[in-house]
XYZ file of N, CA and C in Angstrom:
759
model
N -154.059 266.482 -7.180
C -152.980 265.158 -7.125
C -151.947 265.719 -6.575
N -151.033 264.822 -5.767
C -150.216 265.307 -4.950
C -148.705 264.851 -5.772
N -147.725 265.560 -5.931
C -146.847 265.622 -6.795
C -146.380 264.163 -6.576
N -145.382 263.267 -7.845
C -145.087 262.217 -7.769
C -143.531 261.904 -6.959
N -143.723 260.871 -6.147
C -142.315 260.901 -5.367
C -141.814 259.474 -5.471
N -140.512 259.090 -5.153
C -140.044 257.479 -5.189
C -140.385 256.991 -4.121
N -140.988 255.798 -4.064
C -140.624 254.722 -2.639
C -140.234 253.643 -2.868
N -139.600 253.021 -1.485
C -139.379 251.600 -1.871
C -140.034 250.548 -1.223
N -140.654 249.749 -2.298
C -141.270 248.525 -1.337
C -141.106 246.921 -1.738
N -141.628 246.061 -0.861
C -141.295 244.806 -1.253
C -142.191 244.373 -1.840
N -142.139 243.202 -2.775
C -142.717 242.380 -3.562
C -142.762 240.847 -3.211
N -144.060 240.054 -3.012
C -144.132 239.222 -2.569
C -144.723 238.666 -4.049
N -144.059 237.810 -4.873
C -144.693 237.313 -6.051
C -144.804 235.983 -6.324
N -145.863 235.242 -6.533
C -146.038 234.051 -6.526
C -145.053 233.519 -8.180
N -144.604 232.661 -8.127
C -143.328 232.029 -9.128
C -143.903 230.632 -9.527
N -144.120 230.187 -10.544
C -143.929 229.053 -10.897
C -143.909 228.539 -12.634
N -143.316 227.779 -12.433
C -142.484 227.557 -13.868
C -143.413 226.969 -14.730
N -144.262 226.062 -14.439
C -145.522 225.745 -15.387
C -146.885 225.017 -14.746
N -147.736 224.658 -15.469
C -148.770 223.916 -14.977
C -148.200 223.038 -13.907
N -147.007 222.395 -14.657
C -147.068 220.861 -14.007
C -146.332 221.009 -12.546
N -145.727 221.635 -12.002
C -144.856 222.167 -11.330
C -145.461 222.812 -9.713
N -144.878 222.575 -8.845
C -145.854 223.374 -7.526
C -144.613 224.884 -7.083
N -145.812 225.571 -7.237
C -145.042 227.392 -7.053
C -144.674 227.476 -5.554
N -144.316 228.872 -5.722
C -144.113 229.487 -4.532
C -143.664 231.000 -4.495
N -144.187 231.380 -3.344
C -143.851 232.982 -3.333
C -142.766 233.411 -3.176
N -142.134 234.410 -3.629
C -140.790 234.476 -3.850
C -140.864 236.272 -3.357
N -139.727 237.057 -2.395
C -139.817 237.857 -2.076
C -138.842 238.706 -2.456
N -139.066 240.115 -3.356
C -137.894 241.046 -4.138
C -138.181 242.611 -3.438
N -137.198 242.709 -3.352
C -136.818 244.407 -3.000
C -136.606 245.475 -4.191
N -137.609 246.186 -4.160
C -137.283 247.353 -4.995
C -137.436 249.020 -4.947
N -136.441 249.574 -5.439
C -136.148 250.797 -4.747
C -136.859 252.017 -5.873
N -136.496 252.952 -5.344
C -136.915 254.103 -6.344
C -137.811 253.991 -7.225
N -139.068 253.500 -6.629
C -140.644 253.218 -7.841
C -141.357 254.486 -7.726
N -141.528 255.381 -9.083
C -142.335 256.374 -8.916
C -143.512 256.323 -8.814
N -144.182 257.049 -8.016
C -145.587 257.127 -7.771
C -146.550 257.360 -8.427
N -145.575 257.764 -9.981
C -146.681 258.531 -11.250
C -146.490 257.192 -12.351
N -145.997 255.764 -11.704
C -145.710 255.060 -12.700
C -146.712 254.032 -12.145
N -147.410 253.199 -13.453
C -148.685 252.016 -13.678
C -148.114 251.054 -12.562
N -148.746 250.241 -12.325
C -148.287 248.703 -11.537
C -147.588 248.037 -12.589
N -148.185 247.777 -13.901
C -147.159 247.098 -14.802
C -145.949 247.751 -15.109
N -145.727 249.195 -15.103
C -144.632 249.754 -15.215
C -143.529 249.670 -14.029
N -144.098 249.017 -13.091
C -143.457 248.957 -11.912
C -142.876 247.270 -12.036
N -143.718 246.544 -12.649
C -143.225 245.107 -12.777
C -141.728 244.970 -13.819
N -141.746 245.757 -14.707
C -141.354 246.121 -15.850
C -139.804 246.530 -15.162
N -139.931 247.483 -14.196
C -138.848 247.688 -13.374
C -137.993 246.533 -12.719
N -138.999 245.985 -12.247
C -138.271 244.858 -11.530
C -137.641 243.862 -12.430
N -138.317 243.609 -13.844
C -137.817 242.702 -14.545
C -136.733 243.293 -15.210
N -136.549 244.688 -15.344
C -135.205 245.142 -15.686
C -134.223 244.651 -14.209
N -134.392 244.723 -13.178
C -133.470 244.669 -12.228
C -133.523 243.294 -12.377
N -134.235 242.360 -12.370
C -134.205 241.201 -12.526
C -133.286 240.836 -13.537
N -133.148 240.890 -14.971
C -132.210 240.756 -16.188
C -130.747 241.101 -15.630
N -130.762 242.264 -15.306
C -129.505 243.009 -15.024
C -128.809 241.826 -13.829
N -129.486 241.382 -12.951
C -129.114 240.263 -12.056
C -128.701 238.745 -12.233
N -129.085 238.987 -13.617
C -128.952 237.640 -14.642
C -129.848 236.625 -14.005
N -131.019 236.892 -13.426
C -132.088 236.441 -13.036
C -133.325 236.118 -13.964
N -134.358 235.013 -13.707
C -135.253 234.895 -14.720
C -136.134 236.004 -14.329
N -136.783 236.822 -15.524
C -137.958 237.674 -14.831
C -139.171 237.220 -14.935
N -140.235 237.980 -14.226
C -141.458 237.659 -13.507
C -142.643 237.562 -14.853
N -143.182 236.198 -15.085
C -143.685 236.441 -16.365
C -145.346 236.871 -16.026
N -145.523 238.056 -16.969
C -146.994 238.356 -16.588
C -148.047 238.892 -17.604
N -149.209 238.726 -17.882
C -149.951 238.877 -19.293
C -149.940 240.380 -19.305
N -149.925 240.986 -20.628
C -150.345 242.504 -20.913
C -150.316 242.447 -22.337
N -151.252 243.732 -22.422
C -151.282 243.870 -24.131
C -151.758 245.332 -24.495
N -152.921 245.786 -24.291
C -153.191 247.082 -24.318
C -152.869 248.512 -23.486
N -152.839 248.006 -22.476
C -152.040 248.736 -21.221
C -153.497 250.471 -20.932
N -154.575 249.613 -21.428
C -155.438 251.297 -21.545
C -156.925 250.686 -20.811
N -156.617 249.460 -20.295
C -157.898 248.867 -19.214
C -158.990 248.168 -20.428
N -158.595 248.015 -21.689
C -159.690 247.406 -22.754
C -159.687 245.967 -22.977
N -158.298 245.460 -22.773
C -158.243 243.655 -23.423
C -158.697 242.954 -22.004
N -158.194 243.014 -21.112
C -158.542 242.436 -19.890
C -157.491 241.569 -19.465
N -156.091 241.818 -20.218
C -155.146 240.804 -20.291
C -154.518 240.736 -18.703
N -154.167 242.022 -18.518
C -153.075 242.472 -17.362
C -153.631 241.814 -15.833
N -154.382 240.775 -15.955
C -155.569 240.236 -14.619
C -154.411 239.827 -13.717
N -154.213 240.343 -12.201
C -153.789 240.161 -11.416
C -154.300 240.282 -10.193
N -154.031 239.279 -9.498
C -154.674 239.611 -7.463
C -153.599 240.199 -6.730
N -154.114 241.304 -6.101
C -153.194 242.215 -5.759
C -153.497 242.386 -4.468
N -152.714 242.155 -3.323
C -153.205 242.317 -1.884
C -154.511 241.601 -1.444
N -154.681 240.665 -2.307
C -156.107 239.864 -2.086
C -157.207 240.427 -2.526
N -156.871 241.476 -3.654
C -158.421 241.978 -4.470
C -157.820 241.801 -5.964
N -158.921 241.307 -6.711
C -158.544 241.080 -8.108
C -158.559 242.873 -8.762
N -157.186 242.797 -9.742
C -156.984 243.949 -10.356
C -156.417 245.211 -8.926
N -156.333 244.613 -7.954
C -155.708 245.525 -6.548
C -156.398 246.637 -5.723
N -156.175 247.544 -5.262
C -156.645 248.230 -4.290
C -157.646 249.619 -4.730
N -158.211 249.578 -5.615
C -158.800 250.270 -6.270
C -160.284 249.817 -6.892
N -161.173 250.622 -7.683
C -162.355 249.993 -8.012
C -162.570 250.653 -9.375
N -163.137 250.052 -10.235
C -163.539 249.998 -11.584
C -162.414 250.563 -12.600
N -161.304 249.555 -12.156
C -160.187 249.591 -13.050
C -159.188 248.268 -13.349
N -158.673 247.931 -14.424
C -157.912 246.887 -14.788
C -156.322 247.225 -14.015
N -155.723 245.795 -14.098
C -154.529 246.143 -13.188
C -153.538 247.057 -13.842
N -153.470 247.683 -14.891
C -152.809 248.201 -16.249
C -153.263 249.632 -16.013
N -154.204 250.048 -15.263
C -154.881 251.129 -14.682
C -154.737 251.665 -13.324
N -153.889 250.536 -12.744
C -153.793 251.015 -11.076
C -152.241 251.467 -11.165
N -152.178 252.837 -10.425
C -150.912 253.530 -10.207
C -150.645 252.966 -8.983
N -148.930 253.126 -8.806
C -148.151 253.274 -7.584
C -148.348 254.360 -6.414
N -149.506 255.052 -6.751
C -149.733 256.268 -5.565
C -150.730 255.678 -4.949
N -151.525 254.520 -5.362
C -151.926 253.491 -4.362
C -151.314 253.074 -3.030
N -149.907 253.187 -3.024
C -149.235 252.488 -2.465
C -148.450 253.417 -1.523
N -147.495 252.813 -0.217
C -146.831 253.811 0.329
C -145.427 253.342 0.444
N -144.585 254.019 0.816
C -143.272 253.716 0.951
C -143.259 252.757 2.277
N -142.149 251.665 1.790
C -142.260 250.517 3.133
C -143.597 249.443 3.163
N -144.268 249.636 1.815
C -145.548 248.722 1.818
C -145.317 247.387 1.166
N -145.655 246.176 1.551
C -145.071 244.824 0.885
C -146.389 244.839 0.180
N -146.292 244.269 -0.991
C -147.596 243.960 -1.984
C -147.325 242.806 -2.551
N -148.573 241.833 -2.336
C -148.585 240.556 -2.538
C -149.068 240.330 -3.979
N -148.476 239.631 -5.184
C -149.029 239.691 -6.285
C -149.112 238.201 -6.800
N -150.530 237.514 -7.126
C -150.861 236.071 -7.077
C -151.509 236.435 -8.675
N -151.735 235.215 -9.307
C -152.405 234.924 -10.513
C -153.968 234.431 -10.109
N -154.635 234.443 -10.932
C -156.022 234.500 -10.654
C -155.890 232.770 -10.254
N -157.256 232.824 -9.011
C -156.958 231.153 -8.328
C -158.207 230.505 -8.732
N -158.019 229.162 -10.096
C -159.454 228.619 -10.393
C -158.928 227.679 -10.870
N -159.735 226.570 -10.694
C -159.242 225.201 -11.397
C -159.580 225.672 -12.929
N -160.224 226.247 -13.469
C -160.448 226.539 -14.815
C -159.686 227.505 -15.536
N -158.588 227.835 -14.693
C -157.819 229.180 -14.870
C -156.401 228.173 -14.884
N -155.719 227.531 -15.470
C -154.759 226.768 -14.706
C -153.592 227.863 -15.233
N -152.395 227.692 -14.198
C -151.315 228.294 -14.540
C -150.322 228.216 -15.393
N -150.433 228.965 -16.249
C -148.929 228.779 -17.961
C -147.951 229.111 -17.038
N -147.409 230.130 -16.300
C -146.288 230.467 -15.704
C -146.564 231.621 -14.852
N -145.741 231.660 -13.737
C -145.746 232.833 -12.392
C -147.263 233.354 -12.912
N -147.178 234.412 -12.958
C -148.840 235.278 -13.353
C -149.619 235.377 -14.324
N -149.170 234.469 -15.171
C -149.912 234.099 -16.457
C -151.056 232.692 -15.843
N -151.923 232.793 -16.440
C -153.031 231.720 -16.605
C -153.648 231.664 -18.103
N -154.306 230.587 -17.851
C -154.596 230.283 -19.250
C -156.470 230.398 -18.960
N -156.830 231.268 -19.724
C -158.300 231.575 -20.051
C -159.073 231.163 -20.934
N -158.276 230.362 -21.419
C -159.261 229.735 -22.755
C -160.400 229.280 -22.631
N -160.740 228.886 -21.286
C -162.184 228.205 -21.169
C -163.191 229.486 -21.269
N -163.045 230.675 -21.111
C -163.804 231.619 -21.473
C -164.105 231.811 -22.919
N -162.962 231.502 -23.875
C -163.289 231.610 -25.251
C -164.309 230.543 -25.796
N -164.150 228.980 -25.110
C -165.036 227.831 -25.400
C -166.160 228.236 -25.031
N -166.132 229.133 -23.936
C -167.788 229.289 -23.618
C -168.381 230.205 -24.733
N -167.622 230.824 -25.010
C -168.266 232.072 -26.012
C -168.635 231.308 -27.151
N -167.667 230.455 -28.018
C -167.725 229.596 -28.748
C -169.074 228.717 -29.081
N -169.431 228.246 -27.598
C -170.667 227.264 -27.559
C -171.776 228.037 -27.690
N -171.349 229.854 -27.726
C -172.913 230.363 -27.803
C -173.044 230.136 -29.178
N -172.452 230.032 -30.260
C -172.535 229.795 -31.376
C -172.774 231.111 -32.223
N -173.987 231.353 -33.069
C -173.878 232.502 -33.949
C -174.868 233.042 -34.016
N -175.028 234.278 -34.507
C -176.367 235.138 -34.648
C -177.046 235.061 -36.097
N -177.818 234.497 -36.255
C -178.553 234.449 -37.855
C -178.695 235.741 -38.385
N -178.250 236.047 -39.436
C -178.718 237.466 -40.417
C -179.036 237.252 -41.733
N -179.893 237.595 -41.772
C -180.958 237.258 -43.071
C -179.514 238.589 -44.269
N -179.035 237.919 -45.165
C -178.212 238.651 -46.029
C -178.355 238.728 -47.690
N -179.958 237.976 -47.679
C -179.988 237.890 -49.226
C -180.684 239.081 -49.831
N -180.645 239.588 -50.854
C -181.055 240.778 -51.392
C -180.221 241.945 -50.727
N -180.909 243.313 -50.844
C -180.540 244.695 -50.471
C -180.147 244.239 -49.097
N -179.220 245.268 -48.748
C -178.674 245.482 -47.413
C -180.123 245.979 -46.418
N -180.154 245.616 -45.165
C -181.150 245.475 -44.441
C -180.608 247.178 -43.896
N -182.228 247.736 -43.867
C -181.767 249.199 -42.729
C -181.394 249.308 -41.692
N -180.933 250.021 -41.012
C -180.292 249.531 -39.583
C -181.707 249.573 -38.178
N -182.314 250.679 -38.966
C -183.581 250.786 -38.387
C -185.198 249.456 -38.177
N -184.444 248.530 -39.413
C -185.617 247.878 -39.740
C -186.182 247.012 -38.664
N -185.478 246.861 -37.559
C -185.737 246.218 -36.376
C -185.624 247.133 -35.400
N -186.362 247.982 -35.010
C -186.064 248.746 -33.780
C -186.148 248.554 -32.264
N -184.913 248.790 -31.541
C -184.827 248.123 -30.393
C -185.224 249.616 -29.162
N -185.753 248.960 -28.462
C -186.103 249.933 -27.148
C -184.537 250.647 -26.593
N -185.094 251.852 -26.391
C -183.536 252.698 -25.754
C -183.231 251.955 -24.798
N -184.448 251.566 -23.377
C -183.751 250.388 -22.161
C -183.117 249.303 -22.412
N -183.599 248.682 -23.797
C -182.615 247.304 -23.899
C -181.599 247.422 -24.424
N -181.521 248.305 -25.296
C -180.137 248.785 -26.121
C -179.208 249.278 -25.151
N -179.554 250.090 -24.087
C -178.697 250.461 -23.002
C -177.824 249.255 -22.369
N -179.176 248.530 -21.858
C -178.562 247.250 -21.029
C -177.809 246.037 -21.866
N -178.204 245.846 -23.456
C -177.424 245.148 -24.000
C -175.735 245.647 -24.329
N -175.488 247.149 -23.927
C -174.481 247.340 -24.641
C -173.752 247.741 -23.035
N -174.500 247.583 -22.094
C -173.187 247.642 -20.668
C -173.242 246.035 -20.422
N -174.359 245.179 -21.114
C -173.367 243.634 -20.687
C -172.276 243.489 -21.628
N -172.393 243.840 -22.953
C -171.189 243.915 -23.796
C -170.235 244.430 -23.553
N -169.775 245.331 -22.335
C -168.878 246.074 -22.089
C -167.677 244.829 -21.215
N -168.403 243.601 -20.908
C -167.625 243.003 -20.120
C -166.161 242.620 -21.139
N -165.040 242.669 -20.474
C -163.446 242.179 -21.436
C -163.380 240.963 -21.204
N -164.257 240.001 -20.241
C -163.707 238.898 -19.822
C -162.303 238.559 -19.561
N -162.085 239.340 -18.389
C -160.862 239.612 -17.782
C -160.845 238.007 -16.999
N -162.128 238.020 -16.255
C -161.689 237.088 -15.104
C -161.842 237.349 -13.683
N -161.741 238.962 -13.566
C -161.760 239.032 -12.379
C -163.263 238.642 -11.321
N -164.394 238.625 -11.923
C -165.421 238.039 -11.351
C -165.090 236.462 -10.757
N -164.516 235.592 -11.794
C -163.992 234.103 -10.923
C -163.110 234.402 -10.156
N -161.729 234.961 -10.080
C -161.007 235.719 -9.392
C -161.427 235.704 -7.567
N -162.432 236.207 -8.004
C -162.683 237.023 -6.765
C -163.896 236.580 -5.944
N -164.440 235.244 -6.591
C -165.669 234.617 -5.816
C -165.302 233.293 -5.408
N -165.760 233.461 -4.108
C -165.246 232.112 -2.882
C -165.291 230.532 -4.093
N -166.505 230.777 -4.854
C -166.832 229.632 -5.474
C -166.261 229.324 -6.811
N -165.512 230.444 -7.242
C -164.614 230.097 -8.536
C -165.729 230.255 -9.598
N -167.180 231.059 -9.483
C -168.036 231.170 -10.524
C -167.763 232.091 -11.528
N -168.167 231.626 -12.884
C -168.050 232.725 -14.250
C -169.555 232.938 -14.384
N -170.450 232.648 -13.605
C -171.844 233.214 -13.975
C -172.136 234.628 -14.260
N -171.361 235.498 -13.700
C -171.635 236.844 -14.113
C -171.146 237.024 -15.992
N -169.672 236.542 -15.730
C -169.298 236.458 -16.970
C -170.055 236.096 -18.181
N -170.652 234.918 -17.893
C -171.602 233.898 -18.850
C -172.807 234.808 -18.804
N -173.388 235.311 -17.836
C -174.615 236.241 -17.699
C -174.531 237.326 -18.448
N -173.510 238.102 -18.544
C -173.348 239.393 -19.503
C -173.046 238.732 -21.060
N -172.780 237.331 -21.229
C -172.076 237.434 -23.073
C -173.707 236.857 -23.247
N -174.945 236.280 -22.308
C -175.838 235.855 -23.070
C -177.211 237.161 -22.887
N -176.768 237.908 -21.856
C -177.619 239.241 -22.302
C -177.469 240.064 -23.165
N -176.296 240.214 -23.176
C -176.001 241.190 -24.610
C -176.748 240.720 -25.977
N -177.090 239.265 -26.255
C -177.478 238.769 -27.395
C -179.170 238.771 -26.855
N -179.725 238.304 -25.590
C -180.756 237.946 -25.091
C -182.229 239.579 -25.356
N -181.166 240.538 -24.976
C -181.835 241.367 -25.079
C -182.384 242.442 -26.592
N -181.883 241.896 -27.616
C -181.515 241.991 -28.645
C -182.811 241.558 -29.412
N -183.327 241.972 -30.538
C -184.298 240.727 -31.420
C -183.337 240.073 -32.232
N -181.976 240.822 -32.810
C -181.198 239.840 -33.477
C -180.853 238.620 -32.931
N -180.726 238.920 -31.339
C -180.446 237.300 -30.960
C -181.717 236.418 -30.334
N -182.758 236.409 -30.791
C -183.721 236.091 -30.263
C -183.996 234.557 -31.175
N -183.021 234.375 -32.313
C -183.675 233.149 -33.185
C -183.019 231.864 -32.210
N -181.648 232.260 -32.143
C -180.443 230.887 -31.454
C -180.849 231.015 -30.043
N -181.375 231.788 -29.203
C -181.630 231.845 -27.691
C -181.629 230.911 -27.114
N -182.570 229.783 -27.460
C -182.650 228.647 -26.585
C -181.245 228.246 -26.686
N -180.820 227.793 -27.444
C -179.704 226.957 -27.523
C -178.136 227.222 -27.217
N -178.514 228.854 -27.677
C -177.146 229.835 -27.114
C -177.122 229.434 -25.354
N -178.091 229.781 -24.723
C -177.747 229.572 -23.466
C -177.618 228.345 -22.720
N -178.453 227.306 -23.203
C -178.147 225.996 -22.819
C -176.551 225.408 -22.975
N -176.242 225.886 -23.901
C -174.879 225.423 -24.595
C -173.985 226.365 -23.675
N -174.130 227.347 -23.676
C -173.236 228.162 -22.792
C -172.700 227.803 -21.241
N -173.836 227.450 -20.607
C -174.052 227.066 -19.482
C -173.428 225.621 -19.233
N -173.866 224.611 -20.330
C -173.186 223.445 -20.367
C -171.830 223.743 -20.410
N -171.019 224.188 -21.465
C -169.643 224.273 -21.152
C -169.234 225.111 -20.149
N -170.114 226.049 -19.267
C -169.603 226.356 -18.100
C -169.409 225.408 -17.094
N -169.969 224.624 -16.771
C -170.142 223.272 -16.325
C -169.120 222.640 -16.670
N -168.749 222.101 -17.832
C -167.766 221.466 -18.026
C -166.554 221.645 -17.877
N -166.223 223.080 -17.607
C -165.110 223.805 -17.629
C -164.377 223.563 -16.084
N -165.148 223.536 -15.445
C -164.977 223.143 -13.644
C -165.497 224.743 -13.131
N -166.021 225.628 -13.795
C -166.462 226.865 -12.892
C -167.623 226.610 -11.989
N -167.555 227.144 -10.372
C -168.196 226.800 -9.668
C -169.541 227.501 -9.643
N -170.237 227.267 -8.864
C -171.901 227.759 -8.848
C -171.812 229.239 -8.451
N -172.839 230.141 -8.162
C -173.488 231.457 -7.907
C -173.710 231.021 -6.385
N -173.706 231.860 -5.243
C -174.347 231.873 -4.327
C -174.666 233.443 -3.988
N -174.343 234.183 -4.657
C -174.933 235.573 -5.115
C -174.605 236.453 -3.693
N -173.059 236.328 -3.628
C -172.444 237.487 -2.251
C -172.221 238.398 -3.121
N -172.053 238.625 -4.437
C -171.947 239.751 -5.179
C -170.774 240.525 -5.212
N -169.745 239.558 -4.626
C -168.555 240.235 -4.567
C -167.635 240.290 -6.457
N -168.525 239.440 -7.287
C -167.840 239.792 -8.538
C -168.656 241.261 -9.425
N -169.444 241.593 -8.991
C -170.061 242.890 -9.507
C -169.310 244.242 -8.752
N -168.888 244.059 -7.602
C -167.904 244.842 -7.023
C -166.753 245.024 -7.349
N -165.604 243.655 -8.254
C -164.555 243.885 -8.221
C -164.621 243.717 -9.885
N -165.478 243.799 -10.603
C -165.503 243.799 -11.867
C -164.883 245.049 -12.496
N -163.988 245.344 -13.425
C -163.447 246.546 -13.813
C -164.530 247.665 -14.669
N -165.574 246.622 -14.980
C -166.677 247.479 -16.158
C -167.981 247.200 -15.305
N -168.250 246.880 -14.155
C -169.075 247.329 -13.417
C -170.472 246.379 -13.619
N -170.258 245.391 -14.737
C -171.246 244.416 -14.836
C -172.246 244.179 -13.909
N -173.466 244.409 -14.160
C -174.221 244.369 -12.999
C -174.857 242.642 -12.796
N -175.433 242.324 -11.559
C -175.692 240.985 -11.250
C -176.855 240.959 -11.906
N -177.804 242.144 -12.275
C -178.571 241.455 -13.029
C -178.505 240.500 -14.189
N -177.578 240.591 -14.452
C -177.341 239.905 -15.802
C -177.215 237.909 -15.716
N -176.842 237.715 -14.366
C -176.841 236.292 -13.600
C -178.552 236.400 -13.938
N -179.283 236.947 -13.069
C -180.662 236.909 -12.992
C -181.379 236.558 -14.174
N -180.749 237.208 -15.505
C -181.904 237.292 -16.674
C -181.061 236.407 -17.366
N -179.605 235.684 -16.991
C -179.307 234.095 -17.973
C -180.170 233.030 -17.219
N -180.379 232.968 -15.649
C -181.054 232.203 -15.209
C -182.629 232.155 -15.630
N -183.221 233.085 -16.195
C -184.272 233.267 -16.404
C -184.530 232.368 -17.972
N -183.397 232.773 -18.807
C -183.068 232.749 -20.167
C -182.834 230.912 -20.231
N -182.350 230.630 -19.108
C -181.620 228.847 -18.892
C -183.065 228.311 -18.674
N -183.740 228.759 -17.775
C -185.077 228.223 -17.066
C -186.086 227.999 -18.681
N -186.243 229.379 -19.091
C -187.315 229.019 -20.206
C -187.230 228.296 -21.466
N -185.656 228.047 -21.641
C -184.976 226.801 -22.696
C -185.036 225.745 -22.008
N -184.981 225.508 -20.892
C -185.143 224.332 -20.522
C -186.303 223.341 -20.569
N -187.387 224.511 -20.322
C -188.763 224.350 -20.489
C -189.183 223.678 -21.973
N -188.838 224.335 -22.804
C -188.890 224.362 -24.168
C -188.122 222.961 -24.594
């Protein structure tokens, strides 16, 4: 890895006071940005500069800054989470950019993700989809059930674990030309559909989650595969196919 250096960049950032007013792109110059800093640290540097200039800082979501929570979702130079693969925005570093670069930063674009302010969007639609999935029945009467009472084939356990790795950041929606949430919903359906513990409510779960997804205003999937490419956790398109099979089976029942 090359030694860190300082670069000067131009930022074009979407500014929007709230969901009720029109937003616009605004341009900022930022000098002496270390290539060792993360993308969010660069935004912190910008906001410090704006505060010193007595200007309104840029609002953006962040929490763990460890690629776990998915809060740091930004659309950077036309790509969800920026010009790297398998990462969230907080894992993106400024060494991916060059001195003199112009970086365009936007919020997720989706009817189902209304802008709260600047780069912050409301992703509670994802939460409502998960809530529509309901619960998992567990028999708690009597003694505690041993973990190996319900054996799970290793292949199924691995697939369920991979599906459960979805952090719900919304990159799949932001990068899809249709604004589809089917990769997200497919992952959440799959993590239960593959396990015996999820079989009891399987029919209602997939029907309710798909219904809620449609009510939220997400688009449909046309299998372009962009969602899988930009997903920071590499969630497979297989989960969409599994969800479709589960939905068809539940509809016939």
